[in-house]
Short mmCIF file of C-alpha atoms in Angstrom, two decimals:
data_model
loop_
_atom_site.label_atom_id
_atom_site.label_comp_id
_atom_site.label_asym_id
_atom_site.label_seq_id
_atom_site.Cartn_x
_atom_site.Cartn_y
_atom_site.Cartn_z
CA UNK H 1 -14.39 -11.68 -2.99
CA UNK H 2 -13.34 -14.06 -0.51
CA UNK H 3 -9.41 -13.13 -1.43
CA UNK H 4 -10.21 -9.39 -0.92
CA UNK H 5 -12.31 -9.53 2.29
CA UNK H 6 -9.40 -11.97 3.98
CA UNK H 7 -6.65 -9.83 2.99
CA UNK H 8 -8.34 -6.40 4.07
CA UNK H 9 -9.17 -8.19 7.59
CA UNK H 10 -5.49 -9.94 7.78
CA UNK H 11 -3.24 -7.11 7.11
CA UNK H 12 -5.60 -4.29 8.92
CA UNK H 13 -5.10 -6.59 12.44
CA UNK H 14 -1.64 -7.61 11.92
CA UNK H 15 -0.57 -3.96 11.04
CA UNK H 16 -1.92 -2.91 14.16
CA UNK H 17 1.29 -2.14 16.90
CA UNK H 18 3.31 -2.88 13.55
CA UNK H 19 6.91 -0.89 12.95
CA UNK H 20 5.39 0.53 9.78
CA UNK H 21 2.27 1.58 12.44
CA UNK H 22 4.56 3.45 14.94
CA UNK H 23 6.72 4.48 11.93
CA UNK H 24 3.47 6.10 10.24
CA UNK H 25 2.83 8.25 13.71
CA UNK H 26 6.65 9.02 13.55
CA UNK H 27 5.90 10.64 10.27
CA UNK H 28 3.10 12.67 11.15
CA UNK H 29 4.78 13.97 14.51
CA UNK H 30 7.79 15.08 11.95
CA UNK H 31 6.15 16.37 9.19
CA UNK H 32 2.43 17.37 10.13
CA UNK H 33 1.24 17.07 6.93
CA UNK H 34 -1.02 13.75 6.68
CA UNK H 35 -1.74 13.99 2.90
CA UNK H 36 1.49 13.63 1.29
CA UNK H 37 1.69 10.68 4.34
CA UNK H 38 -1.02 9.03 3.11
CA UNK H 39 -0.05 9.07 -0.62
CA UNK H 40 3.52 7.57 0.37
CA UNK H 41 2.04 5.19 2.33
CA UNK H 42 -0.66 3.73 -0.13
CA UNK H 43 2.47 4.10 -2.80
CA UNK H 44 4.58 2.22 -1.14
CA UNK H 45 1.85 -0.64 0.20
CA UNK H 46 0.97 -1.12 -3.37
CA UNK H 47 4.65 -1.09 -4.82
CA UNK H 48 6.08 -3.70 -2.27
CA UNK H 49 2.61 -5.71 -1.93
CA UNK H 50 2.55 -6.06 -5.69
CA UNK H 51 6.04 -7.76 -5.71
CA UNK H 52 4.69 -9.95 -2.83
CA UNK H 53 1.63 -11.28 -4.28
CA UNK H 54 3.66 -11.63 -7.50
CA UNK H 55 6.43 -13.93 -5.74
CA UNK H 56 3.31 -15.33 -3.56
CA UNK H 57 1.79 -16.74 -6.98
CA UNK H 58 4.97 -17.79 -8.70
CA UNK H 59 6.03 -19.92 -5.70
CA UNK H 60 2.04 -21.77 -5.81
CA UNK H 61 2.72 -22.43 -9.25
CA UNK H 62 6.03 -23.71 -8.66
CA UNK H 63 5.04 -26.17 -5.91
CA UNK H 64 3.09 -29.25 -6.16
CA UNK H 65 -0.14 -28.23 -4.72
CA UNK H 66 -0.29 -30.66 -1.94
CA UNK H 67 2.86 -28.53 -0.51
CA UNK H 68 2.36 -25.74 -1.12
CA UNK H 69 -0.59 -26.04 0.93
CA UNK H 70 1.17 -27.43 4.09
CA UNK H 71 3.88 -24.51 3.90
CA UNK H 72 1.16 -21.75 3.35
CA UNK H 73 -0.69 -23.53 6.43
CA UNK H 74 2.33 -24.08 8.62
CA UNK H 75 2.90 -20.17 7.37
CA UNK H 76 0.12 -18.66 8.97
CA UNK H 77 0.67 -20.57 11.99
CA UNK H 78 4.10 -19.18 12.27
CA UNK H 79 2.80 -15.95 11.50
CA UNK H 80 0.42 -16.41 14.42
CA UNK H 81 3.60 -16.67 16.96
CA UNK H 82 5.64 -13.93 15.02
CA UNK H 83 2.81 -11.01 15.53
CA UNK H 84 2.67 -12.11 19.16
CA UNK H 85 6.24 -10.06 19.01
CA UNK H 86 5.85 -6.52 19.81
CA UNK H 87 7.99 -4.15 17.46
CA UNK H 88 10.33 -1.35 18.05
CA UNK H 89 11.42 1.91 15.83
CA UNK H 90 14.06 4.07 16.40
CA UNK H 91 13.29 7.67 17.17
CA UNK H 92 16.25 8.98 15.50
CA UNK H 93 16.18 11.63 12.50
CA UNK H 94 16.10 10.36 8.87
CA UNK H 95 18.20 11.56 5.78
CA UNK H 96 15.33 11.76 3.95
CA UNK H 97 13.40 14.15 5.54
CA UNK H 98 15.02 16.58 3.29
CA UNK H 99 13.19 15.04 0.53
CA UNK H 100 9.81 16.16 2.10
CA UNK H 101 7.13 14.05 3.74
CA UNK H 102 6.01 12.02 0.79
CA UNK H 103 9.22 11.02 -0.35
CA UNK H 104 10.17 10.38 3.39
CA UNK H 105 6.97 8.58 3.86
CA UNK H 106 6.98 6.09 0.04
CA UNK H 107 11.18 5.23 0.95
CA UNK H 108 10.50 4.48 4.73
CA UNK H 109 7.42 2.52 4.12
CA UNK H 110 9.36 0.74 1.31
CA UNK H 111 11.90 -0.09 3.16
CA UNK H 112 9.99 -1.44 6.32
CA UNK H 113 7.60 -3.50 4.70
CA UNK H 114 10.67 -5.69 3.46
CA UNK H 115 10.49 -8.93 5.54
CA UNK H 116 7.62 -7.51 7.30
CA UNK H 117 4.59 -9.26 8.57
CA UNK H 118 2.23 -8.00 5.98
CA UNK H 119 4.32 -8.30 3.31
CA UNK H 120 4.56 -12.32 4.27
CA UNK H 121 1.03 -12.35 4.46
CA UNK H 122 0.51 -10.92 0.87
CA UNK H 123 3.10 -13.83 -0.24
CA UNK H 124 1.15 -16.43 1.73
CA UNK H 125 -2.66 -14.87 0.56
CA UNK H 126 -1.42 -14.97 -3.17
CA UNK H 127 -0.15 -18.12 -2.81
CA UNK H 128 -3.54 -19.57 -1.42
CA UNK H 129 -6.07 -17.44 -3.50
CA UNK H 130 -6.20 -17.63 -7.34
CA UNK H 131 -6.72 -13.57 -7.74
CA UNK H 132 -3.62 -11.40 -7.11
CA UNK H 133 -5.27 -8.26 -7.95
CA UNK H 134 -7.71 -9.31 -5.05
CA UNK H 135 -5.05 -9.90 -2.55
CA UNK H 136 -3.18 -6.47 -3.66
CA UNK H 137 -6.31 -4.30 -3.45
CA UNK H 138 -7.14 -6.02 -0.06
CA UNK H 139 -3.53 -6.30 1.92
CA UNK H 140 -3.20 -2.38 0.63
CA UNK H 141 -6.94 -1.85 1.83
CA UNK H 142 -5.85 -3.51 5.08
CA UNK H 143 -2.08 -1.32 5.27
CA UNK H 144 -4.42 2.03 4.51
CA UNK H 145 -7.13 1.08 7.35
CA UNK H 146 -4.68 0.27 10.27
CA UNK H 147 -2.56 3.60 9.15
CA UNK H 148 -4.58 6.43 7.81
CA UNK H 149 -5.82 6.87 11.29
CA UNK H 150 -2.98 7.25 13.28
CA UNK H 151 -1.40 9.66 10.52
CA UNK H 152 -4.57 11.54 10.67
CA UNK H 153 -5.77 11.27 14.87
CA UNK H 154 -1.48 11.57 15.28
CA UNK H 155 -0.99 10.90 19.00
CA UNK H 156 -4.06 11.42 20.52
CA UNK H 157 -5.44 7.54 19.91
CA UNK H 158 -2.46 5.97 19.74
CA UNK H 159 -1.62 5.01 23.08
CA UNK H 160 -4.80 4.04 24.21
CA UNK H 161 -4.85 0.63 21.58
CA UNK H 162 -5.34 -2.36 23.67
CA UNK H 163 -1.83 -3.85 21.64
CA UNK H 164 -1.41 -6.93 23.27
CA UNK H 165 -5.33 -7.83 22.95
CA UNK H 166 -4.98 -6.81 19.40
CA UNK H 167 -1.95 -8.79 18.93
CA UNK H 168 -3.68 -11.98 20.69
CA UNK H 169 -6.44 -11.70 18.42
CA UNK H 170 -4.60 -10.96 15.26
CA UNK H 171 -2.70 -14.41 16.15
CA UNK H 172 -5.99 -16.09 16.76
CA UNK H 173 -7.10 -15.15 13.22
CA UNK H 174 -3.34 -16.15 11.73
CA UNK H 175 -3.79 -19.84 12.97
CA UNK H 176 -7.81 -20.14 11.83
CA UNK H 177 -6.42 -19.14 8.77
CA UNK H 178 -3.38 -22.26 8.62
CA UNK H 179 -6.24 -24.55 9.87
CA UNK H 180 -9.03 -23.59 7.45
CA UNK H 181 -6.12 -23.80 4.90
CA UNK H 182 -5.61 -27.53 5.67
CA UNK H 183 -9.09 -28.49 6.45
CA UNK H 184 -10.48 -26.89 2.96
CA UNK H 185 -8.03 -28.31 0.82
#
C-alpha cells in the first residue's frame, strides 16, 4: 500500500504546472470535449508508466542493491531541483487534431511524458518498491488527479494555482523521499 499511496501523492504534486498539465488545458481549449481527453490521457499514463516501472524494476534487479539505493536516493534529490523548473508548451496547432481529441490527446500525452518528470519518478518508485502494479496504478492515479481537473474546470482554475508554492513543496517531498530512501535502507 505504501508503493501506491507514495506514487499517487508523488506524481499528483509533481504534475502540477507540468507540460503534460498545460498541455491537458491546451486540449480542452481545442477540442471541448473532456471525455475522449480523459480516456487519452489515462491511456497514455498507463502505456508510458507501464514501460517506466518495467525499466524502473529491471534496472533494481540489475544493480547491486547497495547502489541502486544511492542512485534512486541521489534521484529524487535531483528530481527535487528539476521540478523547481517551470515548463513551457507551445501554443501552436497540432497535426493530429485531425485525428480527433482522443487520438490527439493518447499521441500528445505519449509523447510528453517521454523524459518527463513523472515518468522518472515511476522509474525511480519501481526501482525502490517491490510492486510494479502498485507504482503503475498509483503514478497513473497521481497523472489522472493533477489532470482530470483542469480538462474538466478548463481555464477557469487554472491560473489561480499557487505554481511556485506547489513546485516548492513538490521539491520538499522529492528530497524526503531521497533521504527516507537512505535512512531506511
Amino acid at each position: 500500500m505504501e508503493a501506491l499511496l507514495t506514487s499517487t501523492l508523488s506524481v499528483a504534486i509533481a504534475e502540477i504546472g507540468d507540460k503534460t498539465q498545460l498541455l491537458a488545458l491546451l486540449l480542452i481549449c481545442r477540442f471541448r470535449k473532456p471525455w475522449p481527453i480523459i480516456a487519452g490521457m489515462l491511456a497514455a499514463t498507463l502505456l508510458n508508466h507501464a514501460g517506466a516501472a518495467w525499466l524502473g524494476g529491471f534496472i533494481s534487479n540489475w544493480l547491486d542493491p547497495k547502489i541502486m539505493t544511492y542512485l534512486v536516493a541521489a534521484a529524487f534529490i535531483a528530481m527535487a531541483l528539476w521540478i523547481l523548473v517551470p515548463d513551457k508548451m507551445d501554443d501552436e496547432e497540432s497535426s493530429l487534431d485531425k485525428y480527433g481529441p482522443f487520438m490527439a490527446t493518447f499521441v500528445l500525452f505519449f509523447i510528453a511524458e517521454i523524459g518527463d518528470k513523472t515518468q522518472i519518478a515511476t522509474v525511480l518508485l519501481a526501482a525502490k518498491y517491490d510492486s510494479l502494479t502498485q507504482v503503475i496504478a498509483g503514478t497513473t492515479l497521481g497523472m489522472m488527479l493533477a489532470n482530470v481537473p483542469v480538462v474538466l474546470l478548463g481555464k477557469l482554475g487554472a491560473d489561480k494555482l499557487p505554481l511556485r508554492g506547489i513546485r516548492i513543496a513538490c521539491a520538499i517531498l522529492f528530497v524526503g523521499l531521497g533521504v527516507s530512501t537512505l535512512i531506511f535502507v
